[in-house]
XYZ file of C-alpha atoms in Angstrom:
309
model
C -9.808 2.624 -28.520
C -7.173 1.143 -26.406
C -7.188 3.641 -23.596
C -11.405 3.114 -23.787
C -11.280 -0.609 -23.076
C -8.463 -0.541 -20.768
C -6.191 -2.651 -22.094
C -3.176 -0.821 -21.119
C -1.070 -2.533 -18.254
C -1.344 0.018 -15.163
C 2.006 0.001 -13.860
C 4.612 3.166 -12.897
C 1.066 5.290 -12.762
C 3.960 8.357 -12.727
C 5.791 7.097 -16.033
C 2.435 6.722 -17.402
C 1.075 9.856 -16.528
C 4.921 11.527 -17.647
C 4.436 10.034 -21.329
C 0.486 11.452 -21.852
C 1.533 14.772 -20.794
C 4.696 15.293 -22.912
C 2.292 13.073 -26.025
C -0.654 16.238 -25.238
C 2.261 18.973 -25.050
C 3.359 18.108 -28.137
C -0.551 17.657 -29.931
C -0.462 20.988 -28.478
C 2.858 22.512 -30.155
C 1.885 20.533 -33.240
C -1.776 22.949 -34.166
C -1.558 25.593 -36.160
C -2.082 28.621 -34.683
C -1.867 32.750 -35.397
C 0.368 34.784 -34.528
C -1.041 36.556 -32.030
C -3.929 34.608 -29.533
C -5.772 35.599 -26.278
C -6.005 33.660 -23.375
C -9.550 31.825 -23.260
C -11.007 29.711 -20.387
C -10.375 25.919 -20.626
C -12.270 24.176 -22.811
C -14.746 21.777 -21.222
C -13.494 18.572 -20.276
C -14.133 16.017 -23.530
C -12.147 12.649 -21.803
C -10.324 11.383 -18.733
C -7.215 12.634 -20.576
C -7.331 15.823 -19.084
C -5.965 15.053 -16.176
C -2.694 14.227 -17.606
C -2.936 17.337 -19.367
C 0.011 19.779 -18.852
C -2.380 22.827 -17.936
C -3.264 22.715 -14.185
C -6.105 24.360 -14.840
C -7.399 21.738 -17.428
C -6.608 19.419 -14.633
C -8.347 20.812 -11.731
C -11.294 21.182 -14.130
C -10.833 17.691 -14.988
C -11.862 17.137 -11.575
C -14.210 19.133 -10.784
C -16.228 17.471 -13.685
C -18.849 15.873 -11.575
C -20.101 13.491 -14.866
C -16.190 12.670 -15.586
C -16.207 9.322 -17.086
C -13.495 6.862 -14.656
C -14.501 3.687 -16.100
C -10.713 2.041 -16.829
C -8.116 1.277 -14.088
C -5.738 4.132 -16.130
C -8.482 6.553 -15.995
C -8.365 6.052 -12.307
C -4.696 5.900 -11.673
C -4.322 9.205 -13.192
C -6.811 10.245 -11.349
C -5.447 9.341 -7.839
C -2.247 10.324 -8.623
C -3.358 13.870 -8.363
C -3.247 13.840 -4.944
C 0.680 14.491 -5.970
C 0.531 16.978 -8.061
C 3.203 19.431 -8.428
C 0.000 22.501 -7.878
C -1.263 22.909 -5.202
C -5.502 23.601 -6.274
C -5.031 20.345 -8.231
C -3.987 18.771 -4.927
C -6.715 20.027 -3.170
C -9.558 19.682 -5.706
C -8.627 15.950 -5.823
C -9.065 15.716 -2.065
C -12.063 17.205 -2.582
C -13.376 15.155 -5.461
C -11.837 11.714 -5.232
C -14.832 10.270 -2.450
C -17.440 11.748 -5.046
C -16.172 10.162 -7.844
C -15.085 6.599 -5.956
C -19.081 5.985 -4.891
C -19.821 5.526 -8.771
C -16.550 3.050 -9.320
C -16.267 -0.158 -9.849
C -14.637 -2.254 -6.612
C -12.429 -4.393 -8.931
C -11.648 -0.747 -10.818
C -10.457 0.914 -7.738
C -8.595 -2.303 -6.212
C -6.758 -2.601 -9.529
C -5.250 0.949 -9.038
C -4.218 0.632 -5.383
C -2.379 -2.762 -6.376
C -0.568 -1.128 -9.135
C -0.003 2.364 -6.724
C 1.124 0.195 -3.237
C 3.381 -1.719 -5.555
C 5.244 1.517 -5.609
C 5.803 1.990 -1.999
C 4.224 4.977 -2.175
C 7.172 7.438 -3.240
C 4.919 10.348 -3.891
C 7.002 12.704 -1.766
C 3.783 15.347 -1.863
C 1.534 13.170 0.075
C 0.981 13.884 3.470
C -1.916 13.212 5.946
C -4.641 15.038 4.178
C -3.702 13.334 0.818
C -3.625 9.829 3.024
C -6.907 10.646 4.195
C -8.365 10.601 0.744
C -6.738 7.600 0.127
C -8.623 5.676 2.752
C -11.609 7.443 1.873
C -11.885 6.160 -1.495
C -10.594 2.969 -0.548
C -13.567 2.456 2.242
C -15.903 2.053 -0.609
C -18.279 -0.787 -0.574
C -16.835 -4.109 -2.147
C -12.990 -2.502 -2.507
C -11.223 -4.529 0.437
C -13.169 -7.732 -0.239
C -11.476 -6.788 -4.094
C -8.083 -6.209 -2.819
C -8.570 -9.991 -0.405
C -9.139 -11.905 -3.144
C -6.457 -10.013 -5.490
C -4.139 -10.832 -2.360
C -5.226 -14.479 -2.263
C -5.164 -15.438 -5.763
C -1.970 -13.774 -6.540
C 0.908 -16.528 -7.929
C 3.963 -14.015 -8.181
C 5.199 -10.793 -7.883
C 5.414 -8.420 -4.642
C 2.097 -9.542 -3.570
C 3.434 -9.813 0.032
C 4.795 -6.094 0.080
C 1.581 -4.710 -1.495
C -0.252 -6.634 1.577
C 1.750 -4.720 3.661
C 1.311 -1.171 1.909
C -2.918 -1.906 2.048
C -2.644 -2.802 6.280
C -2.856 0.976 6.380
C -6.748 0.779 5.689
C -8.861 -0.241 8.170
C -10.961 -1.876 6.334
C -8.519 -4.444 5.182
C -8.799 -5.331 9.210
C -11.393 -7.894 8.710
C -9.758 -9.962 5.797
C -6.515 -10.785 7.227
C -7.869 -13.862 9.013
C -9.189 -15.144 5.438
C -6.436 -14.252 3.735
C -3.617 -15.726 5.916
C -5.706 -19.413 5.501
C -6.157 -19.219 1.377
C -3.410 -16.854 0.452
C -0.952 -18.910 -2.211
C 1.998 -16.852 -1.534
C 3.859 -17.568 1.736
C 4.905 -13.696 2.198
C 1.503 -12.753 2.081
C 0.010 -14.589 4.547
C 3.314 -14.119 6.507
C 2.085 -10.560 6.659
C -1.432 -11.459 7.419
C -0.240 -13.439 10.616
C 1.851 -11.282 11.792
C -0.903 -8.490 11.671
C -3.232 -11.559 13.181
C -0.595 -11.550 15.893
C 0.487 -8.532 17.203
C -2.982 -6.715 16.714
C -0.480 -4.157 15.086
C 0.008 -2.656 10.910
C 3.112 -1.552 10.361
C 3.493 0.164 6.969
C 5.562 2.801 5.147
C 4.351 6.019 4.407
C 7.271 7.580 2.660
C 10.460 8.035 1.369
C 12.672 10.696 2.133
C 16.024 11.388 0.308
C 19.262 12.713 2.414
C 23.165 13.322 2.030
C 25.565 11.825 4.608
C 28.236 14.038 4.592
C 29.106 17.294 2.534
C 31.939 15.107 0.692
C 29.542 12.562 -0.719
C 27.872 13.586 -3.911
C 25.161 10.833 -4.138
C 22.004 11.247 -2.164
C 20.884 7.686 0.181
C 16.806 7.183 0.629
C 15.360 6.629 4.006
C 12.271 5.133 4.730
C 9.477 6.313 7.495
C 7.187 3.671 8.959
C 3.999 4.207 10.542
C 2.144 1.910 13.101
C -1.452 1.321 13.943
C -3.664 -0.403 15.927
C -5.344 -3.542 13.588
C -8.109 -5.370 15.866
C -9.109 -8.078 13.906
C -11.135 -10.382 15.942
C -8.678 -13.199 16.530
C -6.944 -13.723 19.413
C -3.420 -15.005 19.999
C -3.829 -18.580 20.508
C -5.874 -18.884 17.229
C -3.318 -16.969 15.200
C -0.429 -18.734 16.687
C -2.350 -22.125 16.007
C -2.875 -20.852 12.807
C 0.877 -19.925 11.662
C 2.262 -22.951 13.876
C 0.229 -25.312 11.241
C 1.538 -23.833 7.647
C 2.965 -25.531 5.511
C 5.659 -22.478 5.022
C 8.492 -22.244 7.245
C 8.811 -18.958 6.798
C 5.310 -18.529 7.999
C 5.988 -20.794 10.787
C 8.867 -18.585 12.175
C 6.819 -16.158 12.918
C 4.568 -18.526 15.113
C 8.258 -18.992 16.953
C 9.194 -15.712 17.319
C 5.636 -14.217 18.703
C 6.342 -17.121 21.176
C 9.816 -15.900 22.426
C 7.966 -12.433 22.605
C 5.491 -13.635 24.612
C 7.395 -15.895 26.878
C 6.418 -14.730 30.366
C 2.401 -14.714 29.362
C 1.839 -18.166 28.133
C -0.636 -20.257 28.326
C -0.792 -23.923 28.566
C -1.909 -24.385 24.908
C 0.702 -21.908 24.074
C 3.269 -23.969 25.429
C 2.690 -27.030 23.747
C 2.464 -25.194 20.360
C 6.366 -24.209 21.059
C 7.075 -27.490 22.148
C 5.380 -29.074 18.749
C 7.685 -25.914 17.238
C 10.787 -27.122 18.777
C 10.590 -30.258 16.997
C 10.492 -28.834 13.305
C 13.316 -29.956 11.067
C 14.510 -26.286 9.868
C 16.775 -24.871 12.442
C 15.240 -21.439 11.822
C 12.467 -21.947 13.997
C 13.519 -24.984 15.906
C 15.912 -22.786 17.629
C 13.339 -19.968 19.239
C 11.001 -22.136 20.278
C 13.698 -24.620 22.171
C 14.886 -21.207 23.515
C 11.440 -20.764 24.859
C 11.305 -23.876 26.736
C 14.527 -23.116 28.154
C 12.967 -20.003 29.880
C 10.285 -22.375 30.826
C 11.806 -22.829 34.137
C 13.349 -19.105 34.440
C 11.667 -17.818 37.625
C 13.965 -14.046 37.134
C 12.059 -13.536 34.605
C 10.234 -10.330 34.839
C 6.309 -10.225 33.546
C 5.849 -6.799 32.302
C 6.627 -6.947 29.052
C 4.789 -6.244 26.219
C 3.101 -9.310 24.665
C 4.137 -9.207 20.689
């Protein structure tokens, strides 16, 4: 009854799906059974448990059910989280499977799991492009981004601003950054949002990758790979500047004055009298770059072909 109403708080989706395996190995040890048995073909699949199950072949059928019940979050997470399996035909069968299954979900379903899987940084180490692919896939599903906003905007604590970055790596998520960096409640999320507003640009992680520095060491340091994209979003500079000059976060504010410093050589007139409003705030943190940028106001050396931010 508890896993059927979905009570269950989806967090760790690799803990969770850990404890249901070793719980169904040991329902399995626990039967009574001859002496002597013959391998038979799986069983059909009777619940979404199955693909926890320890039998890869139990899972991949699991997946391959095309009337296989995903009504709860957990149902889901375990679902997704086949994409890093340890074998390799579940890995594929839940490429294959996962857009099927996602056009009967629920939006708020599927944006539950992706909150509780970006919150992990993604430290699958089996995903790769393919498995990313499904990912965005599923997520491109009518009604999941406009889910995942409003998650983003009504979110009080937690890492609400690093999930916002984990989710820039779906397109779709393109067209609610604007909304989202004017109603978010958490600064570090709609210091994200403006700074994707800003430099047109998502920068998000895409793995983790562990490594030794030397022979002598014996413990093992974790390096992180970043991937950038192109995020068009409709705004253009002097509207997201505007828009981060005016919050009431100074950390959001700072990254109105840095974009600025950036973008010395290419601004415009409005631009200029958003750093000068900038060079006048009380916290030193972003007082500093945008007097800095007035100071190059008069630089005539300086060369215009850089990049703007």
């Amino acid at each position: 009854m508890l896993l059927q109403s979905g009570n269950i708080r989806l967090a760790r989706i690799q803990d969770l799906d850990q404890r249901l395996r070793y719980g169904l190995t040991l329902a399995e040890r626990s039967r009574k059974r001859p002496w002597w048995s013959v391998r038979k073909a799986p069983p059909d699949v009777d619940s979404f448990l199955d693909l926890a199950h320890p039998d890869g072949h139990r899972r991949e059928a699991a997946l391959r059910t095309p009337g296989l019940r995903l009504e709860v979050p957990l149902a889901w997470g375990l679902a997704l989280y086949r994409i890093n399996d340890w074998v390799p035909e579940v890995r594929a069968a839940a490429r294959e499977m996962l857009p099927i299954h996602a056009q009967s979900a629920h939006p708020a379903v599927l944006a539950t799991v992706f909150w509780a899987t970006l919150m992990e940084d993604l430290r699958w180490l089996r995903v790769t492009d393919r498995e990313e692919q499904t990912m965005a896939a599923v997520f491109c599903v009518t009604g999941v981004a406009e889910a995942m906003r409003s998650k983003l905007i009504a979110a009080t604590t937690g890492p609400a601003g690093r999930i916002a970055r984990q989710a820039s790596r779906f397109p779709d998520m393109d067209s609610q950054w604007e909304e989202v960096a004017r109603q978010s409640v958490q600064p570090s999320v709609r210091a994200v949002a403006l700074r994707i507003l800003i430099s047109q640009k998502a920068i998000y992680q895409v793995n983790w990758q562990e490594y030794q520095r030397s022979p002598s060491q014996t413990w093992r340091h974790s390096r992180r790979y970043l991937r950038e994209r192109a995020a068009p979003t409709g705004l253009t500079f002097l509207e997201a500047i505007e828009l981060a000059a005016q919050d009431r976060s100074p950390l959001v504010r700072r990254i109105a004055a840095d974009a600025l410093v950036r973008a010395t050589h290419r601004l415009s007139r409005e631009e200029w009298a958003i750093a000068e409003k900038l060079a006048m705030d009380r916290h030193s943190s972003i007082r500093s770059p945008a007097q800095f940028v007035l100071q190059r106001r008069q630089s005539p050396d300086a060369s215009d072909d850089k990049e703007r931010f």
